Coordinates of C-alpha atoms in Angstrom, one line a residue:
M102 CA 66.3 149.5 65.5
K103 CA 63.9 152.2 66.7
K104 CA 63.6 150.4 70.0
Q105 CA 67.4 150.4 70.5
F106 CA 67.5 154.1 69.6
N107 CA 64.8 154.9 72.2
R108 CA 66.7 152.9 74.8
M109 CA 69.9 154.8 74.2
R110 CA 68.1 158.1 74.3
Q111 CA 66.4 157.2 77.6
L112 CA 69.7 156.0 79.1
A113 CA 71.3 159.3 78.1
N114 CA 68.5 161.3 79.6
Q115 CA 68.8 159.3 82.9
T116 CA 72.5 159.6 83.0
V117 CA 73.1 163.2 81.7
G118 CA 69.7 164.8 81.9
R119 CA 68.9 163.4 85.3
A120 CA 65.7 161.9 84.1
E121 CA 63.8 159.6 86.6
K122 CA 65.1 156.0 86.6
T123 CA 62.7 153.3 87.7
E124 CA 64.0 150.7 90.2
V125 CA 61.9 147.5 90.0
L126 CA 63.9 145.4 92.6
N127 CA 63.5 145.8 96.4
E128 CA 66.4 146.3 98.7
D129 CA 66.8 142.6 99.6
L130 CA 67.1 141.6 96.0
L131 CA 69.6 144.4 95.3
Q132 CA 71.8 142.9 98.1
V133 CA 71.5 139.5 96.6
E134 CA 72.6 140.9 93.3
K135 CA 75.8 142.1 94.9
R136 CA 76.3 138.8 96.6
L137 CA 75.9 136.9 93.3
E138 CA 79.1 138.4 91.9
L139 CA 81.1 137.6 95.0
V140 CA 79.9 134.0 95.1
K141 CA 80.7 133.6 91.4
Q142 CA 84.3 134.8 91.9
V143 CA 84.9 132.6 94.9
S144 CA 83.4 129.5 93.3
H145 CA 85.3 130.1 90.1
S146 CA 88.7 130.4 91.8
T147 CA 88.0 127.5 94.2
H148 CA 87.0 125.2 91.3
K149 CA 90.1 126.2 89.4
K150 CA 92.5 125.5 92.3
L151 CA 90.8 122.3 93.3
A152 CA 90.9 120.9 89.8
A153 CA 94.7 121.7 89.7
C154 CA 95.1 119.5 92.8
L155 CA 93.9 116.4 91.0
Q156 CA 96.7 114.1 89.8
G157 CA 94.4 112.3 87.3
Q158 CA 93.3 114.0 84.1
Q159 CA 89.8 115.3 84.1
G160 CA 87.2 114.3 81.5
V161 CA 88.8 110.9 80.6
D162 CA 87.7 107.4 81.4
V163 CA 89.0 105.5 84.5
D164 CA 91.5 103.3 82.7
K165 CA 93.3 106.2 81.0
K166 CA 93.2 108.2 84.2
S167 CA 94.7 105.3 86.2
K168 CA 97.6 104.9 83.8
K169 CA 98.5 108.6 84.1
L170 CA 98.6 108.6 87.9
P171 CA 102.2 109.2 89.3
L172 CA 101.5 106.5 91.9
T173 CA 100.7 104.0 89.2
T174 CA 103.9 104.6 87.3
L175 CA 105.8 104.5 90.6
A176 CA 104.2 101.1 91.5
Q177 CA 105.1 99.7 88.1
C178 CA 108.7 100.9 88.4
M179 CA 109.0 99.3 91.9
V180 CA 107.5 96.0 90.8
E181 CA 109.8 95.8 87.7
G182 CA 112.8 96.6 90.0
A183 CA 111.8 93.8 92.4
A184 CA 111.6 91.4 89.5
M185 CA 115.2 92.3 88.5
L186 CA 116.6 92.0 92.0
G187 CA 114.6 88.8 93.0
D188 CA 113.2 87.7 96.3
E189 CA 116.6 86.6 97.6
S190 CA 117.5 90.3 97.9
L191 CA 116.1 92.4 100.8
L192 CA 115.8 95.3 98.4
G193 CA 113.9 93.1 96.0
K194 CA 111.5 92.1 98.8
M195 CA 111.0 95.7 99.9
L196 CA 110.5 96.9 96.3
K197 CA 107.9 94.3 95.6
L198 CA 105.9 94.9 98.8
C199 CA 106.1 98.7 98.4
G200 CA 105.2 98.5 94.7
E201 CA 102.1 96.5 95.5
T202 CA 101.2 99.0 98.3
Q203 CA 101.7 102.0 95.9
D204 CA 99.4 100.3 93.4
R205 CA 96.6 99.9 96.0
L206 CA 97.1 103.5 97.1
A207 CA 96.8 104.6 93.4
H208 CA 93.4 102.8 93.3
E209 CA 92.3 104.6 96.5
L210 CA 93.5 107.9 95.0
L211 CA 91.6 107.3 91.8
S212 CA 88.4 106.6 93.7
F213 CA 88.9 109.7 95.8
E214 CA 89.5 112.0 92.8
S215 CA 86.5 110.6 90.9
T216 CA 84.2 111.3 93.9
I217 CA 85.7 114.8 94.3
E218 CA 85.2 115.5 90.6
R219 CA 81.6 114.3 90.7
D220 CA 80.4 115.7 94.0
V221 CA 82.5 118.9 94.4
I222 CA 84.3 120.2 91.3
E223 CA 81.4 119.8 88.8
P224 CA 78.8 121.4 91.1
L225 CA 81.1 124.3 91.8
Y226 CA 81.6 124.7 88.0
D227 CA 77.8 124.7 87.5
L228 CA 77.4 127.3 90.2
A229 CA 80.1 129.6 88.9
E230 CA 79.7 129.1 85.2
V231 CA 76.0 128.3 84.7
E232 CA 73.6 129.1 87.6
I233 CA 74.9 132.5 88.6
P234 CA 75.6 133.7 85.0
N235 CA 72.0 132.8 84.1
I236 CA 70.7 135.0 86.9
Q237 CA 73.0 137.8 85.9
K238 CA 71.8 137.4 82.3
Q239 CA 68.2 137.8 83.4
R240 CA 69.2 140.9 85.4
K241 CA 70.7 142.5 82.3
H242 CA 67.5 141.6 80.3
L243 CA 65.4 143.2 83.0
A244 CA 67.5 146.4 82.9
K245 CA 66.7 146.6 79.1
L246 CA 63.0 146.1 79.7
V247 CA 63.0 148.8 82.4
L248 CA 64.6 151.2 79.9
D249 CA 62.0 150.3 77.3
M250 CA 59.3 150.9 79.8
D251 CA 60.7 154.2 81.0
S252 CA 61.3 155.3 77.3
A253 CA 57.7 154.4 76.4
R254 CA 56.4 156.3 79.5
T255 CA 58.4 159.3 78.6
R256 CA 57.2 159.4 75.0
Y257 CA 53.6 158.9 76.1
Y258 CA 53.8 161.8 78.6
Q259 CA 55.4 164.0 75.9
S260 CA 52.6 163.0 73.5
T261 CA 49.9 163.8 76.1
K262 CA 51.3 167.3 76.6
S263 CA 51.4 167.8 72.9
S264 CA 47.8 166.7 72.5
G265 CA 46.7 169.1 75.2
L266 CA 48.1 172.0 73.2
S267 CA 46.5 171.0 69.9
S268 CA 43.3 169.2 70.9
N269 CA 41.7 170.1 67.5
L270 CA 43.9 167.5 65.7
P271 CA 42.4 164.0 65.8
S272 CA 45.6 162.3 64.8
T273 CA 47.3 163.4 68.0
G274 CA 44.9 161.5 70.2
A275 CA 45.4 158.3 68.1
K276 CA 49.2 158.6 68.6
A277 CA 48.8 159.0 72.3
D278 CA 46.7 155.9 72.5
H279 CA 49.3 153.9 70.6
L280 CA 52.0 155.2 72.9
R281 CA 49.9 154.3 76.0
E282 CA 49.5 150.7 74.7
E283 CA 53.2 150.5 74.0
M284 CA 53.9 151.7 77.6
E285 CA 51.6 149.2 79.1
E286 CA 53.0 146.4 77.0
A287 CA 56.6 147.3 78.1
A288 CA 55.5 147.4 81.7
N289 CA 53.9 144.1 81.4
R290 CA 57.0 142.5 79.9
M291 CA 59.1 144.1 82.6
E292 CA 56.9 142.7 85.4
I293 CA 57.1 139.2 84.0
C294 CA 60.9 139.3 83.8
R295 CA 61.2 140.9 87.2
D296 CA 59.1 138.2 88.8
Q297 CA 61.2 135.5 87.2
L298 CA 64.4 137.1 88.3
S299 CA 63.1 137.6 91.8
A300 CA 62.2 134.0 92.0
D301 CA 65.7 132.9 90.8
M302 CA 67.4 135.3 93.3
Y303 CA 65.3 134.0 96.2
S304 CA 66.0 130.5 95.1
F305 CA 69.7 131.2 95.1
M306 CA 69.5 132.6 98.7
A307 CA 67.6 129.5 99.8
K308 CA 70.1 127.1 98.2
E309 CA 73.2 128.7 99.8
I310 CA 73.2 125.8 102.4
D311 CA 73.4 123.4 99.5
Y312 CA 76.3 125.3 98.0
A313 CA 78.1 125.2 101.3
S314 CA 77.6 121.5 101.6
Y315 CA 80.0 121.1 98.6
F316 CA 82.9 122.0 100.9
Q317 CA 81.6 119.7 103.7
T318 CA 81.6 116.9 101.1
L319 CA 85.2 117.7 100.2
I320 CA 86.4 117.3 103.7
E321 CA 84.4 114.1 104.3
V322 CA 85.7 112.5 101.1
Q323 CA 89.3 113.5 102.0
A324 CA 88.9 112.1 105.5
E325 CA 87.6 108.8 104.1
Y326 CA 90.4 108.6 101.6
H327 CA 93.1 109.3 104.1
R328 CA 91.5 106.9 106.6
K329 CA 91.6 104.1 104.0
S330 CA 95.1 105.0 102.9
L331 CA 96.3 105.0 106.5
E332 CA 94.7 101.6 107.2
L333 CA 96.4 100.3 104.1
L334 CA 99.8 101.6 105.1
Q335 CA 99.4 100.4 108.7
S336 CA 98.5 96.9 107.5
V337 CA 101.7 96.7 105.3
L338 CA 104.1 98.2 107.9
P339 CA 104.3 95.0 110.0
Q340 CA 105.3 93.0 106.9
I341 CA 108.0 95.5 106.1
K342 CA 109.3 95.5 109.6
A343 CA 109.2 91.7 109.7
H344 CA 111.4 91.5 106.6
Q345 CA 113.8 94.0 108.1
E346 CA 114.0 92.2 111.4
T347 CA 114.4 88.7 110.0
W348 CA 117.2 89.8 107.6
V349 CA 120.4 88.6 109.2
E350 CA 122.8 90.6 107.1
K351 CA 122.6 93.9 109.2
P352 CA 125.4 96.4 110.0
C353 CA 127.1 95.7 113.3
Y354 CA 129.1 98.8 113.8
G355 CA 127.3 101.3 116.0
K356 CA 124.6 98.8 116.9
P357 CA 123.9 97.5 120.4
L358 CA 125.8 94.3 121.2
E359 CA 122.8 92.3 122.3
E360 CA 120.8 93.3 119.2
H361 CA 123.7 92.2 116.9
L362 CA 124.1 88.9 118.7
A363 CA 120.4 88.1 118.7
L364 CA 120.0 88.9 115.0
S365 CA 123.1 86.9 114.0
G366 CA 122.6 84.0 116.4
R367 CA 126.1 84.4 117.8
D368 CA 127.7 84.5 121.2
I369 CA 130.7 86.5 120.1
A370 CA 130.2 89.6 118.0
F371 CA 131.2 89.0 114.4
P372 CA 133.8 91.9 114.2
I373 CA 135.4 90.7 117.5
E374 CA 135.7 87.1 116.5
A375 CA 136.8 87.8 112.9
C376 CA 139.5 90.3 113.9
V377 CA 140.8 88.3 116.8
T378 CA 141.0 85.1 114.8
M379 CA 142.9 86.8 112.0
L380 CA 145.2 88.6 114.4
L381 CA 146.0 85.3 116.1
E382 CA 147.3 84.0 112.8
C383 CA 149.0 87.0 111.3
G384 CA 149.4 89.8 113.9
M385 CA 150.7 88.4 117.2
Q386 CA 154.3 89.4 116.5
E387 CA 153.4 92.7 114.8
E388 CA 155.2 95.5 116.6
G389 CA 152.9 98.2 117.9
L390 CA 149.7 96.3 117.3
F391 CA 146.6 98.5 118.2
R392 CA 149.1 101.4 118.4
I393 CA 150.2 102.1 114.9
A394 CA 147.4 103.8 112.9
P395 CA 146.4 101.9 109.7
S396 CA 145.7 103.4 106.3
A397 CA 142.3 105.2 106.6
S398 CA 141.1 103.8 103.3
K399 CA 142.0 100.3 104.3
L400 CA 140.3 100.6 107.7
K401 CA 137.2 102.1 106.1
K402 CA 137.1 99.2 103.6
L403 CA 137.6 96.5 106.2
K404 CA 134.9 98.0 108.5
A405 CA 132.5 98.2 105.5
S406 CA 133.2 94.5 104.7
L407 CA 132.6 93.5 108.3
D408 CA 129.4 95.5 108.3
C409 CA 128.0 93.5 105.5
G410 CA 129.3 90.1 106.7
V411 CA 131.8 89.6 103.8
L412 CA 135.4 89.2 104.6
D413 CA 138.4 88.3 102.5
V414 CA 140.8 86.8 105.1
Q415 CA 143.7 86.5 102.7
E416 CA 143.5 90.2 101.7
Y417 CA 143.5 91.6 105.2
S418 CA 146.0 89.2 106.6
A419 CA 148.6 91.4 104.9
D420 CA 147.6 94.4 107.1
P421 CA 147.3 93.4 110.8
H422 CA 147.2 97.1 111.8
A423 CA 144.0 97.5 109.8
I424 CA 142.5 94.5 111.5
A425 CA 143.4 95.9 114.9
G426 CA 142.0 99.3 114.0
A427 CA 138.7 97.7 112.9
L428 CA 138.4 95.9 116.2
K429 CA 139.2 99.0 118.2
S430 CA 136.7 101.0 116.1
Y431 CA 134.0 98.4 116.8
L432 CA 134.5 98.7 120.5
R433 CA 134.6 102.5 120.4
E434 CA 131.4 102.7 118.3
L435 CA 129.2 100.6 120.5
P436 CA 126.3 102.6 121.8
E437 CA 127.2 101.3 125.3
P438 CA 130.7 100.3 126.3
L439 CA 131.5 96.6 126.5
M440 CA 132.0 97.1 130.3
T441 CA 128.6 98.9 130.5
F442 CA 127.5 102.3 131.8
D443 CA 125.7 100.7 134.8
L444 CA 129.0 99.3 136.1
Y445 CA 131.1 102.3 135.5
N446 CA 131.1 103.4 139.1
D447 CA 131.8 99.8 140.3
W448 CA 134.9 99.7 138.0
I449 CA 136.2 103.1 139.2
Q450 CA 135.6 102.3 142.8
A451 CA 137.4 99.0 142.4
S452 CA 140.4 100.7 140.8
N453 CA 140.5 103.2 143.7
I454 CA 140.8 100.5 146.4
Q455 CA 144.2 100.9 148.1
D456 CA 144.3 97.5 149.7
Q457 CA 146.1 95.4 147.0
D458 CA 144.6 92.2 148.3
K459 CA 141.0 93.4 148.1
R460 CA 141.4 95.3 144.8
P461 CA 141.5 92.2 142.5
Q462 CA 138.4 90.7 144.2
A463 CA 136.5 94.0 143.6
L464 CA 137.4 93.9 140.0
L465 CA 136.3 90.3 139.8
N466 CA 133.0 91.2 141.4
A467 CA 132.5 93.8 138.7
C468 CA 133.3 91.3 136.0
E469 CA 130.7 88.9 137.4
K470 CA 128.0 91.6 137.3
L471 CA 128.4 92.1 133.5
P472 CA 125.4 90.9 131.5
P473 CA 125.9 87.5 129.9
A474 CA 126.5 88.9 126.4
N475 CA 129.0 91.5 127.6
N476 CA 130.7 89.0 129.9
N477 CA 131.2 86.4 127.1
N478 CA 132.7 89.0 124.7
F479 CA 134.8 90.7 127.4
K480 CA 136.2 87.3 128.5
Y481 CA 136.9 86.5 124.8
L482 CA 138.7 89.8 124.3
I483 CA 140.7 89.6 127.5
K484 CA 141.9 86.1 126.8
F485 CA 143.1 87.2 123.4
L486 CA 144.9 90.3 124.8
S487 CA 146.5 88.0 127.4
K488 CA 147.8 85.8 124.6
L489 CA 149.0 88.9 122.7
T490 CA 151.2 89.8 125.7
E491 CA 153.0 86.5 125.4
Y492 CA 154.8 88.1 122.4
Q493 CA 155.5 91.4 124.1
D494 CA 159.3 91.0 123.6
V495 CA 158.6 91.2 119.8
N496 CA 155.4 93.3 119.5
K497 CA 156.3 95.7 122.4
M498 CA 152.7 95.4 123.7
T499 CA 152.7 94.8 127.5
P500 CA 149.5 94.6 129.5
G501 CA 150.0 98.3 130.5
N502 CA 150.5 99.4 126.9
I503 CA 147.4 97.5 125.8
A504 CA 145.4 99.0 128.6
I505 CA 146.5 102.5 127.5
V506 CA 145.5 101.7 123.9
L507 CA 142.2 99.9 124.4
G508 CA 141.0 100.9 127.9
P509 CA 139.1 104.1 126.8
N510 CA 137.4 102.0 124.1
L511 CA 136.1 99.5 126.7
L512 CA 134.8 101.8 129.3
W513 CA 133.6 105.4 129.4
T514 CA 131.0 107.4 131.2
H515 CA 127.6 108.6 130.0
D516 CA 128.7 112.2 130.3
E517 CA 132.1 112.3 128.6
G518 CA 132.6 116.0 129.3
N519 CA 135.9 117.6 128.3
I520 CA 137.8 115.1 126.1
T521 CA 141.2 116.3 127.5
E522 CA 140.1 115.7 131.0
M523 CA 138.8 112.3 130.1
M524 CA 142.0 111.4 128.3
T525 CA 144.0 112.2 131.4
T526 CA 142.2 111.8 134.7
V527 CA 139.9 109.0 133.7
S528 CA 142.3 107.1 131.4
L529 CA 144.7 106.5 134.3
Q530 CA 141.9 104.8 136.3
I531 CA 140.8 102.8 133.3
V532 CA 144.4 101.6 132.7
G533 CA 144.5 100.6 136.3
I534 CA 141.4 98.4 135.7
I535 CA 142.3 96.8 132.4
E536 CA 146.0 96.1 133.0
P537 CA 145.6 93.7 135.9
I538 CA 142.7 91.9 134.2
I539 CA 144.8 91.3 131.1
Q540 CA 147.9 90.4 133.1
H541 CA 146.0 87.9 135.2
A542 CA 143.3 86.8 132.7
D543 CA 143.5 83.2 133.8
W544 CA 142.6 84.2 137.3
F545 CA 139.7 86.4 136.3
F546 CA 138.5 84.0 133.6
P547 CA 139.7 80.5 134.4
G548 CA 139.9 77.9 131.7
E549 CA 140.9 77.7 128.1
I550 CA 138.9 79.3 125.3
E551 CA 138.3 78.5 121.6
F552 CA 138.8 81.7 119.6
N553 CA 137.7 80.4 116.2
V554 CA 134.1 79.7 117.4
T555 CA 132.5 79.4 114.0
G556 CA 135.5 77.9 112.3
N557 CA 135.1 80.3 109.3
Y558 CA 138.6 81.8 109.1
G559 CA 141.7 80.3 107.6
S560 CA 145.3 80.5 108.7
P561 CA 147.4 82.6 106.3
V562 CA 151.1 82.4 106.7
H563 CA 152.5 85.2 108.9
T564 CA 154.9 87.6 107.5
N565 CA 156.6 90.6 109.0
H566 CA 154.7 93.7 107.8
N567 CA 156.8 96.4 109.4
A568 CA 158.8 96.6 106.2
N569 CA 155.7 97.7 104.4
Y570 CA 155.3 100.7 106.7
S571 CA 159.0 101.6 106.5
S572 CA 159.2 101.6 102.8
M573 CA 155.8 102.7 101.5
P574 CA 154.0 105.9 102.4
S575 CA 150.3 105.7 103.4
P576 CA 147.9 106.5 100.5
D577 CA 146.0 108.8 103.0
M578 CA 149.0 111.1 103.6
D579 CA 149.0 114.6 102.3
Q580 CA 151.8 115.8 100.1
I581 CA 153.9 117.2 102.9
D582 CA 153.7 114.1 105.0
R583 CA 154.4 111.9 102.0
K584 CA 157.5 114.0 101.2
Q585 CA 158.8 113.7 104.7
N586 CA 158.1 110.0 104.7
D587 CA 160.0 109.5 101.4
Q588 CA 162.9 111.4 102.9
S589 CA 163.1 109.6 106.2
R590 CA 162.2 106.1 105.1
R591 CA 161.3 105.0 108.6
P592 CA 158.2 103.5 110.3
L593 CA 155.3 105.8 110.8
S594 CA 155.4 105.4 114.5
V595 CA 159.1 105.6 115.3
A596 CA 158.6 108.5 117.7
T597 CA 155.9 106.6 119.5
D598 CA 158.0 103.4 119.5
N599 CA 160.8 105.3 121.2
M600 CA 158.4 106.6 123.8
M601 CA 157.1 103.1 124.4
L602 CA 160.6 101.7 124.7
E603 CA 161.5 104.3 127.4
F604 CA 158.2 103.3 129.0
Y605 CA 159.3 99.6 129.2
K606 CA 162.7 100.5 130.5
K607 CA 161.3 102.8 133.2
D608 CA 158.6 100.3 134.1
G609 CA 161.2 97.6 134.6
K610 CA 163.6 99.7 136.6
E611 CA 161.1 101.5 138.9
A612 CA 158.8 98.6 139.5
G613 CA 161.7 96.7 141.1
T614 CA 159.8 93.5 141.3
N615 CA 160.6 90.0 140.2
P616 CA 157.6 87.9 138.9
S617 CA 158.8 84.9 140.8
Q618 CA 158.7 86.9 144.1
R619 CA 155.2 88.3 143.6
P620 CA 152.5 86.9 145.9
L621 CA 149.9 84.5 144.4
L622 CA 146.2 85.3 144.0
P623 CA 143.7 83.2 145.9
D624 CA 143.2 79.8 144.4
R625 CA 140.2 79.7 142.0
S626 CA 140.6 76.0 140.9
H627 CA 137.2 75.2 142.3
V628 CA 135.5 77.7 140.1
R629 CA 134.0 76.2 136.9
P630 CA 133.8 78.5 133.9
V631 CA 130.4 79.0 132.3
D632 CA 131.5 77.4 129.0
G633 CA 132.5 74.2 130.9
S634 CA 136.1 74.3 129.8
A635 CA 139.0 73.1 131.9
V636 CA 140.2 75.3 134.7
S637 CA 143.9 76.1 135.1
S638 CA 145.0 75.3 138.6
Q639 CA 148.4 77.0 138.3
P640 CA 148.9 79.9 140.7
V641 CA 148.7 83.3 139.1
A642 CA 150.7 86.4 140.1
H643 CA 148.7 89.0 142.1
P644 CA 147.5 91.9 139.9
S645 CA 148.5 94.4 142.5
Q646 CA 152.2 93.6 141.8
H647 CA 152.1 95.3 138.4
P648 CA 152.2 99.0 139.1
L649 CA 151.5 101.5 136.4
P650 CA 154.4 103.3 134.8
I651 CA 155.5 106.4 136.7
Q652 CA 156.6 108.6 133.8
L653 CA 156.9 108.5 130.0
H654 CA 160.0 110.1 128.5
L655 CA 158.9 111.9 125.4
P656 CA 160.8 113.6 122.6
T657 CA 161.0 117.4 122.6
G658 CA 157.9 119.2 121.4
I659 CA 155.2 116.8 122.6
R660 CA 152.9 118.3 125.2
H661 CA 152.6 116.7 128.6
H662 CA 149.6 116.8 130.8
R663 CA 149.7 116.5 134.6
L664 CA 147.2 114.0 136.0
P665 CA 145.3 115.4 139.0
G666 CA 146.1 113.5 142.1
S667 CA 148.6 111.2 140.4
G668 CA 151.6 112.2 142.4
P669 CA 154.8 114.0 141.4
G670 CA 156.4 113.1 138.2
C671 CA 153.3 111.3 136.8
H672 CA 152.8 112.9 133.4
Y673 CA 151.0 111.5 130.4
P674 CA 151.2 113.2 127.0
V675 CA 147.8 114.0 125.6
A676 CA 149.1 113.5 122.1
L677 CA 150.2 110.0 123.0
L678 CA 146.9 109.0 124.6
S679 CA 145.0 110.4 121.6
T680 CA 147.2 108.4 119.2
L681 CA 147.0 105.2 121.2
T682 CA 143.3 105.1 122.0
G683 CA 141.9 106.6 118.8
W684 CA 140.1 109.4 120.6
D685 CA 140.4 113.0 119.3
S686 CA 142.3 115.1 121.8
H687 CA 141.0 118.3 120.3

């Protein structure tokens, strides 16, 4: 108690009374003392943040820690899902493979975190919470011993002065001797503590390179963990890709033609064969086929079913316009047109040839340059469209009308540019390419063709479906259109039908040609088709004898667009071209 009182009195004298304060540490150790506090703060905050990054729980055994890892629970969930779906499902295979991979990643993560916890987090904790606090505790103890020494020295000096004034008192000398012994003992304790503290401080300075190595270890362990994880993922990726590539049931819309054919092992694209085969049975006499827009929901459903390779023929045979729309959508959504980007200039140059004897041959040359897959599918489609024109008296779809509707979906340029310009200037040229090929399909592609290649499609009884469109509004109509439809009770495309009828009349009157009087194309009876089928030897009318329509007579209110370089009176309505081809004119 007396010692504490003397300490407080000495501290007050040093603080208020400006008594001399002894400093027992040199300048270097004083700098180390300041650094100790900074290192302690940094080590403490780093330890805390690093521990928070661990996904496993600290201080528990490995098994318990493994069960708590998010990757472990994810792996378990995936494996259970794979068991539910089975190996017959692609999702089941993917889940099983990914679940096993996540489990292995969890083991790598567990090993990584255990190493980090042992070699980095625990040493940082010892540094911030044990080693530096011990040094700081010694420093406080030294400060107390210094106060004791200063207090004893002060009391000794005061006693010496008092003994000088009253030297005749023997008790005064004895007291001074006691105080001198107390002072020397305090100084001795202070020196021992100071030496120990100095040794610890110098040791701390020398071990700073060891403390810095904790962070080197952190990076090295992280690098090793990520390297092993990357190797694991790279080893499993080929298996995942192999499952994906060998899975036949892949979407076909928007995919390259050759890729779809290779994966499905087909010669004719599935949507093309399916739609053509169904249309041959239930849509050949359907008025405005490829021209009348189907119900958007029906079209979306049919495209989705074709994408996954499942098709209810009986259901869609009741809606030929949806089938035609699905076929047109497939052609339009190909990454490259069926007639290819590379041959675009060849087709356009062929259509610009003025010599009507050389023009068909130029088109034939372009056909023969098509890649085998494109050539097979183009031939298949053209043969079908030619057969469709055999019913043009009923379906109102002449070669020219089909070319207007499907042409822009078979050929377009890389740089489409302005859509309105494309729908006018370019469309006329494309119509000039497609129309003669359809009209003279047997000359361009001699021989018969089997449309039902795979034999997977039935033959539902054909019924006239125009009544459906005239009596029932489309489910995709808004309320205003639905109301108008209810009031008029007429086909959705009456205005377009009228335009097309005028088109036929004008075509017939202005062409002024008789099929029997048209010159014949060169004989191609010696040409053998690639598929080995029989070649028709009957002469075919020359394609140049089917001029394009000069003018379309449209109802009031529909905008016309003049085709550059097309001559006087040659106007195509942008609205009509947009409706027929499926392109957005805006």
